[in-house]
Amino acid sequence: MSLVIHLGETDSSNNYLKKLLQEQAVEEYTIVSTDFQTAGKGQRGNGWESEPEKNLLFSMLLYPVRVKANEQFIISQIVSLGVAKALGKYTSDISIKWPNDIYWQQKKICGILMENSLSGEEIKESIAGIGININQEDFRSNAPNPVSLKQITGVELDRQAILNEVCNNIELYYNCMLQENNEYIISAYKDLLFRREGFHLFNDNTKDFHARIKDVRPDGILVLETETGTERKFAFKEVKYVLS
Ligand code: BTN
């Protein structure tokens, strides 16, 4: 079982864990969780909205020392899978929107911010920052399509129980990696992909186009196939799903 440092309030659980690491030795699987973030960080320089005491906001520390910098996407897959499988116990229609958003139907229920620090070609430490919308009922920021578990199920949920399940699931997949069973992780990740089947609208920062997901490569590159059969490859931020 992991050590959990619980804080009433902090700027960002990722930042707190980062600072702690500069001051002292911190064990693998240590979790910093908080009821409120004054400067919660999202991807692409965005913030992360969360009403006090309503949701799960936490960061988990991993030391994936044998993972090379160019293989770091496996950590993202492990964390996404851990969250998705845990949330799948509370509702159906949970999927992973490449690279690591967790969706319920067409809405975002969880965001993940991975912050890896590298030492040469290896990962020194990895901070998985996870925000899961649990009991919040109104979202006020301009985040396009948030949803919480309470909005889906109609009932108030126990945040602590969900935190335990998510962490246990992440550890399970992390152990698969330590046992060199990356194939299992990669295949489970692909099985849960959002819009895994059929043609959908994407945007390459210039224009919309229809394509289907052909593959997600181990380095995290999304491989799409257009309607004319052309293969197109995208790194994170180079392509967006167009949501209706
Ligand atoms: C996203 O934009 O999708 C990623 C959001 C990540 C939010 C979580 S909340 C806990 C951790 N601390 C942060 O400041 N951000 C992450």
PDB file of C-alpha atoms in Angstrom, residues 195 197-204 206-214 222-234 239-244:
ATOM      1  CA  ARG A 195     -13.345   5.969 -31.249  1.00  0.00           C
ATOM      2  CA  GLU A 197     -13.656   1.698 -34.653  1.00  0.00           C
ATOM      3  CA  GLY A 198     -14.738   3.479 -37.817  1.00  0.00           C
ATOM      4  CA  PHE A 199     -14.074   6.843 -39.427  1.00  0.00           C
ATOM      5  CA  HIS A 200     -14.261  10.021 -37.361  1.00  0.00           C
ATOM      6  CA  LEU A 201     -13.478  13.688 -37.741  1.00  0.00           C
ATOM      7  CA  PHE A 202      -9.985  14.870 -36.721  1.00  0.00           C
ATOM      8  CA  ASN A 203      -8.224  18.234 -37.024  1.00  0.00           C
ATOM      9  CA  ASP A 204      -4.515  18.580 -37.813  1.00  0.00           C
ATOM     10  CA  THR A 206      -5.089  23.339 -40.182  1.00  0.00           C
ATOM     11  CA  LYS A 207      -8.191  21.506 -41.307  1.00  0.00           C
ATOM     12  CA  ASP A 208     -10.710  18.811 -40.431  1.00  0.00           C
ATOM     13  CA  PHE A 209     -10.403  15.384 -42.048  1.00  0.00           C
ATOM     14  CA  HIS A 210     -12.025  11.988 -41.676  1.00  0.00           C
ATOM     15  CA  ALA A 211      -9.837   9.108 -40.642  1.00  0.00           C
ATOM     16  CA  ARG A 212      -9.818   5.912 -38.660  1.00  0.00           C
ATOM     17  CA  ILE A 213      -7.347   4.855 -35.989  1.00  0.00           C
ATOM     18  CA  LYS A 214      -4.939   2.338 -37.431  1.00  0.00           C
ATOM     19  CA  LEU A 222      -1.082   8.003 -33.408  1.00  0.00           C
ATOM     20  CA  VAL A 223      -1.357   6.398 -36.827  1.00  0.00           C
ATOM     21  CA  LEU A 224      -4.484   7.361 -38.759  1.00  0.00           C
ATOM     22  CA  GLU A 225      -5.753   6.161 -42.105  1.00  0.00           C
ATOM     23  CA  THR A 226      -7.715   8.654 -44.186  1.00  0.00           C
ATOM     24  CA  GLU A 227     -10.706   7.728 -46.336  1.00  0.00           C
ATOM     25  CA  THR A 228      -8.456   7.601 -49.393  1.00  0.00           C
ATOM     26  CA  GLY A 229      -6.211   5.067 -47.671  1.00  0.00           C
ATOM     27  CA  THR A 230      -3.361   7.461 -46.876  1.00  0.00           C
ATOM     28  CA  GLU A 231      -1.535   6.817 -43.628  1.00  0.00           C
ATOM     29  CA  ARG A 232      -0.844   9.865 -41.463  1.00  0.00           C
ATOM     30  CA  LYS A 233       1.204   9.912 -38.251  1.00  0.00           C
ATOM     31  CA  PHE A 234       0.803  12.377 -35.423  1.00  0.00           C
ATOM     32  CA  VAL A 239      -3.897  16.340 -34.063  1.00  0.00           C
ATOM     33  CA  LYS A 240      -7.208  16.718 -32.239  1.00  0.00           C
ATOM     34  CA  TYR A 241     -10.385  14.732 -32.258  1.00  0.00           C
ATOM     35  CA  VAL A 242     -13.283  16.890 -33.422  1.00  0.00           C
ATOM     36  CA  LEU A 243     -16.107  16.300 -30.955  1.00  0.00           C
ATOM     37  CA  SER A 244     -19.685  16.981 -31.958  1.00  0.00           C
TER      38      SER A 244
END
